[in-house]
XYZ file of C-alpha atoms in Angstrom:
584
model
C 0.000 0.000 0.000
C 1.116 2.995 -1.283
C 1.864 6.068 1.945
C 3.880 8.953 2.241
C 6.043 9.970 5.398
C 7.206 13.955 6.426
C 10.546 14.989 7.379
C 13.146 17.689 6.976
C 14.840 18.129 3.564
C 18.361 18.612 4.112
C 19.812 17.780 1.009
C 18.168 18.294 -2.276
C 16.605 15.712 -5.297
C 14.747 12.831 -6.276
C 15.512 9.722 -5.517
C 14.083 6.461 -6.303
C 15.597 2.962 -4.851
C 14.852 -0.143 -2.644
C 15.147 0.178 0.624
C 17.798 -1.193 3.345
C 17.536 -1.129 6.167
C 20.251 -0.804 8.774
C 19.724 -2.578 11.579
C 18.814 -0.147 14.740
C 21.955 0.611 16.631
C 20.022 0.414 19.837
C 20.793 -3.122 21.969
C 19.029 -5.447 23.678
C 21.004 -4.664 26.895
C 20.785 -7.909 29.887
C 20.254 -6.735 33.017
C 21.757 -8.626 36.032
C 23.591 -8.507 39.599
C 26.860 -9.654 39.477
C 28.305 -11.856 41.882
C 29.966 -10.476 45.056
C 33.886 -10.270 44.618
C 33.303 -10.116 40.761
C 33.264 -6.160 40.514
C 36.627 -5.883 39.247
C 36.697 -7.981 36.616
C 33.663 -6.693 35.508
C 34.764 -3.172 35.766
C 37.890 -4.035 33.523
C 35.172 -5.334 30.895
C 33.802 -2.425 30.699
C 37.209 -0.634 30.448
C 38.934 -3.083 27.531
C 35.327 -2.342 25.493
C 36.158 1.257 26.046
C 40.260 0.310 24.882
C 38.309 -1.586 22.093
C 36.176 1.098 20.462
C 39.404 3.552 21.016
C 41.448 1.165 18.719
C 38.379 0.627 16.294
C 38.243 4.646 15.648
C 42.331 4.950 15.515
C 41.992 2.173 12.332
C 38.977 3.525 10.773
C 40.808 7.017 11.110
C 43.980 5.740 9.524
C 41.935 4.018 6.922
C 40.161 7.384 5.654
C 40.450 7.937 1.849
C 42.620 10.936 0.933
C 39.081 12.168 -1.107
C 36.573 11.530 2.024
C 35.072 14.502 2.922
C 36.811 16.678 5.922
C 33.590 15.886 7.815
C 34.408 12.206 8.277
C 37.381 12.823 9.724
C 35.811 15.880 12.216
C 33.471 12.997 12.920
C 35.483 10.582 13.904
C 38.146 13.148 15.925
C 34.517 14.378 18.120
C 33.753 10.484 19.020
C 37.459 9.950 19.721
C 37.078 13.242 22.133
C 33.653 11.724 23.852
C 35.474 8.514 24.771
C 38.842 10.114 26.062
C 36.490 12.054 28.753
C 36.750 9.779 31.837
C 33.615 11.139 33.168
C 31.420 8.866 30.187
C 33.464 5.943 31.995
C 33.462 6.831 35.492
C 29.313 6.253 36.158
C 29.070 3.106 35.248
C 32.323 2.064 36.876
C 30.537 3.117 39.747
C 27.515 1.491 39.744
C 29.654 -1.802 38.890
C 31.759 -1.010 41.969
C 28.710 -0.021 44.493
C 25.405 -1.677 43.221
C 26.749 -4.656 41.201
C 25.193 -3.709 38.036
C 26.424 -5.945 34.688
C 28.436 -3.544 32.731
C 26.580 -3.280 29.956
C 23.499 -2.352 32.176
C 25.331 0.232 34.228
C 26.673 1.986 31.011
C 23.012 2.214 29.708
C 22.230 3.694 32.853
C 24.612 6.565 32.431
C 23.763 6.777 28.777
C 19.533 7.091 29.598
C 20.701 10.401 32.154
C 22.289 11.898 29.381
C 20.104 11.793 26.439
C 17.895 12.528 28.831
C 19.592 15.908 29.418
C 20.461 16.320 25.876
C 16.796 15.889 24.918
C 15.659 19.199 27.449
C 17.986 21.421 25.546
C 15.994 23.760 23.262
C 18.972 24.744 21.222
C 19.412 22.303 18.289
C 22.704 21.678 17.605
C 23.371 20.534 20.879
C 20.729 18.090 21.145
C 22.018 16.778 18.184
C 25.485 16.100 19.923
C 23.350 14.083 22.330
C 23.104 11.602 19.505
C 27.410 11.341 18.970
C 27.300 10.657 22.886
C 24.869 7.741 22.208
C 26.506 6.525 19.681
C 29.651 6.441 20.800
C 27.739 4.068 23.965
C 26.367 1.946 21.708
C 29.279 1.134 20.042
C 30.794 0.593 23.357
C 27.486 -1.908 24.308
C 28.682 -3.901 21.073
C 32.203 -4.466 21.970
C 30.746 -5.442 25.158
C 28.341 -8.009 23.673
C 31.125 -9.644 21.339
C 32.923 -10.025 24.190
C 35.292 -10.792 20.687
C 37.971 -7.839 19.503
C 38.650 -8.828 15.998
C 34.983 -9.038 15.743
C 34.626 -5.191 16.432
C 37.151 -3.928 14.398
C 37.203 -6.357 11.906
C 33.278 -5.213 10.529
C 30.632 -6.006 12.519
C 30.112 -2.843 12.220
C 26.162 -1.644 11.189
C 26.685 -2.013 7.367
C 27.913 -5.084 5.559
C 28.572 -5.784 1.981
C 28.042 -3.488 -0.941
C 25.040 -1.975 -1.490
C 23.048 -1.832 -5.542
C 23.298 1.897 -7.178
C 19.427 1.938 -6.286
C 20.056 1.455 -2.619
C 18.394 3.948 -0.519
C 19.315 3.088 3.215
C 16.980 3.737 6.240
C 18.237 3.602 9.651
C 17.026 4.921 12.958
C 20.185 7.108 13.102
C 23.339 6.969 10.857
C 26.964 6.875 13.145
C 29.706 8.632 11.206
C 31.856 5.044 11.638
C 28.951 3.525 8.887
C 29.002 6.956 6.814
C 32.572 5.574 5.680
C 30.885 2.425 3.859
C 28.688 4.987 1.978
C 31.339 6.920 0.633
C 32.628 3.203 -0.986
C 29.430 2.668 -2.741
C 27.209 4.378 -5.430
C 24.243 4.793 -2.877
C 20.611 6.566 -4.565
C 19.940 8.403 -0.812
C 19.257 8.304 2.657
C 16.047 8.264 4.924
C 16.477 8.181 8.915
C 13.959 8.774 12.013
C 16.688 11.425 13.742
C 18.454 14.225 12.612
C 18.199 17.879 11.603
C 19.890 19.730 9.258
C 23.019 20.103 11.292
C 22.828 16.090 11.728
C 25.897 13.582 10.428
C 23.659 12.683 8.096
C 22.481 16.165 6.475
C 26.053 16.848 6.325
C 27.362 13.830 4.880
C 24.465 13.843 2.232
C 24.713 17.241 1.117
C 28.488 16.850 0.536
C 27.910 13.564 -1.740
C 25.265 15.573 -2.943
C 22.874 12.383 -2.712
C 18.837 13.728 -1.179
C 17.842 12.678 1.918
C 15.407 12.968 4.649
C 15.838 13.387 8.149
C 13.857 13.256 11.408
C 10.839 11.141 10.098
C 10.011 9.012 13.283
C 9.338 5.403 12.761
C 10.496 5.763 9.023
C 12.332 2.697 9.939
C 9.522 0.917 11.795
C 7.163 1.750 9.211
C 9.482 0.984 6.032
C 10.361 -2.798 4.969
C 13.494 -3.959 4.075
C 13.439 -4.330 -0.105
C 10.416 -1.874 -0.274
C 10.413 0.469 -3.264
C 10.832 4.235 -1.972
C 10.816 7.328 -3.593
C 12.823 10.291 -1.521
C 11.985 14.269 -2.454
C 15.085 16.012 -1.244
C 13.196 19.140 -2.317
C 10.081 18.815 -0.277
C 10.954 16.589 2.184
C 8.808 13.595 1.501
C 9.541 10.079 1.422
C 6.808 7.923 -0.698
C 6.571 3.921 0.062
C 5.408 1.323 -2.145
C 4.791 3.842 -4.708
C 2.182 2.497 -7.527
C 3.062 2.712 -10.931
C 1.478 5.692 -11.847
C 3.483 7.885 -9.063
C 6.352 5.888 -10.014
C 6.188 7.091 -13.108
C 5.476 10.682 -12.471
C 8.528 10.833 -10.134
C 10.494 9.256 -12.977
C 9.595 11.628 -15.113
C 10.441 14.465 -12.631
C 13.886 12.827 -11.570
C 14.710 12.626 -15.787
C 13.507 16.728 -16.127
C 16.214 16.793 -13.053
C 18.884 15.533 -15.040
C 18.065 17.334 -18.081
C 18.068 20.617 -16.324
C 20.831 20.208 -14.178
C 23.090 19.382 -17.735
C 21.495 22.089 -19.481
C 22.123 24.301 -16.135
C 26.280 23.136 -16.594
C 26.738 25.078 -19.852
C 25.683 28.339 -18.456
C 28.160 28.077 -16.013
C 30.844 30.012 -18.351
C 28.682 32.411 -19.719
C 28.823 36.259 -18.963
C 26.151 36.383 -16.201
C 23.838 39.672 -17.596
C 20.420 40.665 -18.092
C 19.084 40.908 -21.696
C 19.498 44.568 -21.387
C 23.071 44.222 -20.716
C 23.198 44.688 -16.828
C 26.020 43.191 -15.582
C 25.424 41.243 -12.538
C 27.620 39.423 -9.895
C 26.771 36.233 -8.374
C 28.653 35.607 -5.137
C 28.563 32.193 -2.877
C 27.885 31.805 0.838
C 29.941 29.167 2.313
C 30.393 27.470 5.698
C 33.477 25.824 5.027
C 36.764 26.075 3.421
C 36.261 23.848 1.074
C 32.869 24.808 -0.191
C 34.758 27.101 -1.822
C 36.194 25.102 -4.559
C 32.631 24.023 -5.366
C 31.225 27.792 -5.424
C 34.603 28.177 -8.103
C 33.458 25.399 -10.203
C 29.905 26.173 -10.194
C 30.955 29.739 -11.740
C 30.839 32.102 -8.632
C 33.233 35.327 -9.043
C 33.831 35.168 -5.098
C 32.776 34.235 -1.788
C 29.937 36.484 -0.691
C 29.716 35.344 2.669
C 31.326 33.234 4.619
C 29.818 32.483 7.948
C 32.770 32.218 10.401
C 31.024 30.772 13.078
C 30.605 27.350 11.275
C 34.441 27.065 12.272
C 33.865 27.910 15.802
C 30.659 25.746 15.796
C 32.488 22.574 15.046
C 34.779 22.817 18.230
C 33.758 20.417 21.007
C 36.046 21.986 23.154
C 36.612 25.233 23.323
C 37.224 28.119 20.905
C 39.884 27.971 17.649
C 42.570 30.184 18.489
C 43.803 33.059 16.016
C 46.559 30.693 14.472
C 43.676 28.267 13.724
C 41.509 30.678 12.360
C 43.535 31.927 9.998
C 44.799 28.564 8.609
C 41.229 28.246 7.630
C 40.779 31.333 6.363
C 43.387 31.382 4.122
C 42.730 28.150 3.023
C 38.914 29.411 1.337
C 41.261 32.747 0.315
C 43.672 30.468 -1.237
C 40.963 28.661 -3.297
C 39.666 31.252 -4.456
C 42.475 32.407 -6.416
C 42.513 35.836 -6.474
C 38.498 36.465 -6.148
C 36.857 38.402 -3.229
C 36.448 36.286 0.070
C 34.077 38.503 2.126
C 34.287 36.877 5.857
C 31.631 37.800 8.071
C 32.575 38.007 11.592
C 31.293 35.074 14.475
C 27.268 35.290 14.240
C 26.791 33.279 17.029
C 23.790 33.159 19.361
C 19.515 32.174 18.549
C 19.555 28.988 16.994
C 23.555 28.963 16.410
C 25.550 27.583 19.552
C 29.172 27.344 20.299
C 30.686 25.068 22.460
C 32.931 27.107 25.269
C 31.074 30.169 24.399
C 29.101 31.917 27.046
C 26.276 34.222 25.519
C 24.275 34.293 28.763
C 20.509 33.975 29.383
C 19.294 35.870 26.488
C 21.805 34.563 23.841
C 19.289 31.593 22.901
C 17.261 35.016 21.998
C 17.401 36.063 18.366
C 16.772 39.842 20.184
C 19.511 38.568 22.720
C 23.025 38.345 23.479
C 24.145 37.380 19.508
C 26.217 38.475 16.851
C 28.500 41.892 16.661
C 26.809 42.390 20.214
C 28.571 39.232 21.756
C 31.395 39.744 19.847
C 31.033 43.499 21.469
C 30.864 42.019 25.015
C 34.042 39.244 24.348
C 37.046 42.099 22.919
C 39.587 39.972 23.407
C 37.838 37.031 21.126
C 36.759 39.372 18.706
C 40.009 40.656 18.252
C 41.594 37.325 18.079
C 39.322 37.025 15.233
C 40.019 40.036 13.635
C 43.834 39.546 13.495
C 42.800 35.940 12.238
C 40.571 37.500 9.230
C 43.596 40.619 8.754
C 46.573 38.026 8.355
C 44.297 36.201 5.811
C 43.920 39.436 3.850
C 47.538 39.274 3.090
C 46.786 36.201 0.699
C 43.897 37.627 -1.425
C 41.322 39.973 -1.967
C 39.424 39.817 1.825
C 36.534 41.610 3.116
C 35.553 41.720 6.903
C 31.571 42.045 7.495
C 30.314 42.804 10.714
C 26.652 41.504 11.353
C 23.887 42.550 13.119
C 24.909 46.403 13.328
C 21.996 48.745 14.685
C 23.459 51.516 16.860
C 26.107 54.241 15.857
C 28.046 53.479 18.847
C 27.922 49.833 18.148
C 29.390 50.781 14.300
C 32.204 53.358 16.059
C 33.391 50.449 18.211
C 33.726 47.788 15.775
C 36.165 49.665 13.108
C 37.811 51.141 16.847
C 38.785 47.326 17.473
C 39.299 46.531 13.281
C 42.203 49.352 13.924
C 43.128 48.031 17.383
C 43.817 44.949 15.435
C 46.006 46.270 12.974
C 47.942 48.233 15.396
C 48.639 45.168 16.980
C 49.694 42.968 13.705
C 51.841 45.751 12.784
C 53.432 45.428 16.406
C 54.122 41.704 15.681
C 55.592 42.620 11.982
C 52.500 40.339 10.774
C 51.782 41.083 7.064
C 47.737 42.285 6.632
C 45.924 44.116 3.705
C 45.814 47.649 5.318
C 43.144 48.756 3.273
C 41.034 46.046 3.730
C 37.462 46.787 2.974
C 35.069 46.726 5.767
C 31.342 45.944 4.966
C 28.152 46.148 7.287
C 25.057 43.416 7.080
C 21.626 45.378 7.020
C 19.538 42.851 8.873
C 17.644 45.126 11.395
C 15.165 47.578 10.190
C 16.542 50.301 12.509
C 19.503 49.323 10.263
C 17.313 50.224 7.334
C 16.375 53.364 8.291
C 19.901 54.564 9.307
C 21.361 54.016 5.767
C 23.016 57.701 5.468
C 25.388 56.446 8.628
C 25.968 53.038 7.003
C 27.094 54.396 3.735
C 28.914 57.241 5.658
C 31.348 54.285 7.392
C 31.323 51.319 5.311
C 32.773 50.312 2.156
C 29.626 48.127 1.053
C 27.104 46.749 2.368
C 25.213 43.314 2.447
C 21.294 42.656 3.022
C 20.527 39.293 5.166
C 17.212 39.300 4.370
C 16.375 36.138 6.829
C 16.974 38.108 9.980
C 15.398 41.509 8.511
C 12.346 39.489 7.594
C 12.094 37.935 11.295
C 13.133 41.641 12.940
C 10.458 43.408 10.748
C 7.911 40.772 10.873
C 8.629 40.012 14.993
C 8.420 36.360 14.130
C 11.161 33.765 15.679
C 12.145 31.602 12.761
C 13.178 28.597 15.275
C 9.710 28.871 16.667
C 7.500 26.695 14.819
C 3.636 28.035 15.774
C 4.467 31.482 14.000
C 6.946 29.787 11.163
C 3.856 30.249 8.570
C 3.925 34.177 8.939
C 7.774 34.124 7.667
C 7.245 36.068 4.181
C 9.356 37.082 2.082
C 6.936 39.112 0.402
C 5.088 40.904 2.930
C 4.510 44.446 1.390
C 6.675 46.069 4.908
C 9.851 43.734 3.963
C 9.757 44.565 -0.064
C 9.437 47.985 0.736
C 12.004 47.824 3.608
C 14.543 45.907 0.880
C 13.935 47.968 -1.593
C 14.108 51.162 0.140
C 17.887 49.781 1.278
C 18.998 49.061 -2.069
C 17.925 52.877 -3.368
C 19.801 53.954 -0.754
C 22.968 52.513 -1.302
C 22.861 52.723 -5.204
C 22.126 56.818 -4.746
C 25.252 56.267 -2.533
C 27.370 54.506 -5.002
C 28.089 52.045 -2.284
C 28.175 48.516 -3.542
C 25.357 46.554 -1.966
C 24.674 42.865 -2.504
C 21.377 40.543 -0.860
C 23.287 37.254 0.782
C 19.967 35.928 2.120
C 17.838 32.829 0.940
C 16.249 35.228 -1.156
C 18.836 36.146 -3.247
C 19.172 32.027 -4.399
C 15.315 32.129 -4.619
C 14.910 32.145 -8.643
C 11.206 32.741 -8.445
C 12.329 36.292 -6.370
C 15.387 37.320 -8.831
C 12.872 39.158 -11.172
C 12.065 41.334 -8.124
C 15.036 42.042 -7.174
C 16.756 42.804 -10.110
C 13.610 45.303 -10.553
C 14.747 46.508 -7.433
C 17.908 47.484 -8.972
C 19.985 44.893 -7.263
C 22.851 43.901 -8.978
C 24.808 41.722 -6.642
C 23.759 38.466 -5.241
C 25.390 35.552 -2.634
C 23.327 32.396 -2.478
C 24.428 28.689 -1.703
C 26.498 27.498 -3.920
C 24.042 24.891 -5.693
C 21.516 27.883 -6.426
C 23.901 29.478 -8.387
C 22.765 28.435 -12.101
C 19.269 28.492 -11.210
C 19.503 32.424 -10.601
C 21.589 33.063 -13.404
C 19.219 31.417 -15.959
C 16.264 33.528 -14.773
C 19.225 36.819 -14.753
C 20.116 35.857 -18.569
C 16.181 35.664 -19.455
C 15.710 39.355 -17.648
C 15.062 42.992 -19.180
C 15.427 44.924 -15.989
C 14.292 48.133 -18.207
C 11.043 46.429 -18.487
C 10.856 45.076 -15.306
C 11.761 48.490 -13.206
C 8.356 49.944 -14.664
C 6.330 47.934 -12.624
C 8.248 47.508 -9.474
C 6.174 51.164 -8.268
C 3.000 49.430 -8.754
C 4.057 46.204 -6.705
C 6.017 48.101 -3.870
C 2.609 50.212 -3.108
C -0.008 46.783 -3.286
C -0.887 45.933 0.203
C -3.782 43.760 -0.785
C -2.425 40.202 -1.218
C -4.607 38.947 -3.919
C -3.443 42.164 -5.993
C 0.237 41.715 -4.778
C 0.023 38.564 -6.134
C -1.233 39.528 -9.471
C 1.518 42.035 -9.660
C 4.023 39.371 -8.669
C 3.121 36.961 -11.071
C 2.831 39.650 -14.072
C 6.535 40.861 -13.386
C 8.010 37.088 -13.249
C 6.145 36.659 -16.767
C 8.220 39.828 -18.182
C 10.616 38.361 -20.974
């Protein structure tokens, strides 16, 4: 019987496969006293399983392809971290020691507590490192169970033998030990009940660009092994047992897929301008280093944001230091050969943690403690960072852009400690870019209306239109009772953006939009009516944009941006909408 199961789409497409099914890393744990004078030995079980799983990850480590992606390996080094801390070990030792619990039942013990307080947290990146904390457990329970070394390392690990191209594997949770076996085989995509889009998964999938769908609960309960399954990566929707005619229809869509995406590849060295002759730039937004090679290939003339605070997110312990920081750094400068790199300072805070960061009670707040305002309250961080993004400069063409600006005195301080920084490189006999260009993100509306003292201090200026759609809307994006009033199009936010980008164009400051709706294609007509002529986007939205750019005539389209800017009505907004997307 043909049924359809919700998730979250973290990593785009349409695929269509049989199902496996990887067997639930959860184990049937024994629970038992142990015999009086028996605690010892059963406390050194518990330790050589711990030795065992240590040895496992040093050989699966060693073993990692020169082309896996970096992730694997980050993977791999946090699990290795979770089982060094004595404190996972020292519980369960306990209760062996004290209460005479098996070891395998006192370690699940100390592994229940902790989900337990990894499930409470609200913020969602940490409760996703609950799940490394269980996984590492689990693969301690195993080594326990096999009571049998060679068995462990050896491959009785979660996946066995090689999978068919159509494979599409479901699992309960995916450890980033098994995500090694994937990158061996030609694998369709991946369904599992946990996860977000910060999950090992999402990651992972997006990086062998294969779709996927996370956090559907009981997908694995509810899906047979061998069952035909169709996965939308775009919408987030997993079909099962799909009957011929759906099959069909999704074959059809997966083969338009193709065709597009190869028709998409030759635009990729083609002058990106409107049919008018407007010249427009199409930047990348990156979280790593090495997206930046793809945002090259893909045709992007530089890096249009790159959100430093990926780099401090994937830290366990601790912040990177300056010498760190600028290792990465240069390394996305470096790729880049030559084109702008424009590095946003740490936007940390809402719904983006840090490990070792304190941001206080409100810095879960998107109105909190976040962004140039923590980086405000931490100097001495934010100047470690600053020296980290300067020293960079001296390899390429880098741009620092502070987020989150709102307040003169906020703006005055920044580019105070941006020349604190330099004064202190030059101290060291550090080589920097000197005249680096500074740029400011307009993502408040009090931003907005304070444009004369933005283009008065900064050398350009960037619109992140996710945060000044939340700000001018007062909707929490993370909060999911009010997520249906996030619009892009509400008349206040198109006048707001287009009001910003007047501004800065009568300015002759460059201004660019490094939002989601800048890789939006249906919203490039609009913008480019705007009179927007730079645009950062994810990497894989590239094309997409500059196919609707080439098929553009922004002197036809400004005419009836007036009209649309004053509808408030949203039956004749959307008439007005729809008209200018149809102008050719």
């Amino acid at each position: 019987m043909t049924f359809a199961l919700h998730g979250i789409a973290v990593s785009k497409g349409i695929a269509i496969g049989k199902a496996v099914l990887i067997s639930r890393a959860a184990l049937e744990v024994s629970h038992y006293l142990i015999e009086p004078g028996t605690e010892e030995a059963e406390a050194n079980k518990l330790l050589e399983a711990f030795d065992c799983v240590r040895q496992e990850l040093n050989t699966l480590k060693a073993a990692l392809p020169k082309d896996a992606p970096q992730e694997m390996a980050a993977f791999l080094d946090v699990h290795q971290l979770i089982l060094s801390d004595p404190t996972l070990a020292e519980k369960p030792l306990a209760l062996i020691r004290q209460k005479r619990l098996n070891a395998a039942w006192a370690l699940t013990t100390e592994l229940n507590d902790l989900l337990e307080q990894f499930s409470e947290m609200d913020d969602p990146y940490l409760k996703e490192r609950g799940n490394d904390i269980r996984q590492v457990a689990e693969r301690v329970l195993k080594a326990l169970q096999s009571h049998n070394r060679q068995t462990v390392i050896g491959g009785e690990g979660l996946i066995t033998g090689h999978f068919e191209d159509d494979t599409i594997v479901v699992a309960h949770d995916i450890a980033p030990h098994d995500m090694l076996r994937f990158k061996e085989n030609a694998l369709s995509g991946f369904v599992t009940d946990l996860g977000g889009k910060t999950s090992h998964t999402a990651i992972v999938a997006r990086s062998l660009e294969i779709p996927a769908v996370v956090g559907i609960r009981h997908a694995s309960d509810m899906i047979e092994h061998g069952d035909w399954i169709v996965i939308d990566g775009d919408r987030g929707i997993v079909v099962v047992a799909p009957d011929e005619m759906l099959l069909a229809q999704y074959r059809n869509l997966q083969s338009e897929k193709r065709i597009e995406s190869e028709k998409l590849q030759e635009l990729k060295y083609s002058p990106t301008c409107t049919k008018d002759g407007v010249e427009i730039e199409l930047f990348a937004n990156i979280e790593l280093p090495e997206d930046a090679k793809h945002a090259l290939d893909l045709g992007a003339v530089g890096i249009g944001l790159f959100r430093s605070e990926f780099l401090f997110m994937n830290q366990e312990y601790g912040l990177p230091d300056e010498e760190k920081q600028y290792q990465e750094y240069t390394r996305a400068v470096e790729a880049m050969f030559g084109l702008p790199v424009n590095i946003r300072t740490i936007d940390i805070g809402s719904d983006k943690a840090v490990a070792g960061a304190e941001t206080g009670s409100t810095g879960t707040s998107p109105l909190g403690l976040r962004a140039i305002r923590w980086s405000l309250s931490e100097p001495e961080i934010f100047l470690t960072q600053l020296r980290a993004i300067l020293r960079a400069s001296a390899h390429g063409q880098v741009r620092l852009l502070l987020p989150m600006l709102a307040h003169a005195q906020e703006i005055h301080e920044s580019l105070r400690l941006i020349e604190k920084a330099k004064q202190q490189l030059q101290e060291r006999g550090q080589a920097f870019n000197p005249d680096i260009q500074v740029g400011a993100m307009i993502e408040i509306p009090a931003a907005a209306l304070m444009m004369p003292l933005f283009v008065k201090h900064f050398d350009y200026l960037s619109i992140g239109t996710n945060d000044l759609i939340q700000y001018t809307l007062a909707i929490d994006r993370a909060d999911h009772a009010v997520a249906h009033l996030y619009d892009p199009l509400n008349p206040a936010v198109l006048n707001l953006i287009a009001g910003i980008i007047r501004e800065a164009n009568r300015a002759n400051v460059p201004i660019a939009v490094c939002g989601e709706m800048a890789g939006d294609p249906a919203l490039t007509k609009l913008l480019l009516a705007m009179g927007l002529t730079d645009f950062s986007m994810h990497f894989s939205q590239l094309l997409l944009v500059k196919r609707e750019i080439m098929q553009a005539d922004t002197r036809k389209l400004k005419l009836h941006i007036d009209e649309l800017l004053a509808a408030y009505e949203p039956v004749e907004q959307s008439v007005l909408f729809n008209r200018l997307n149809s102008i050719h």
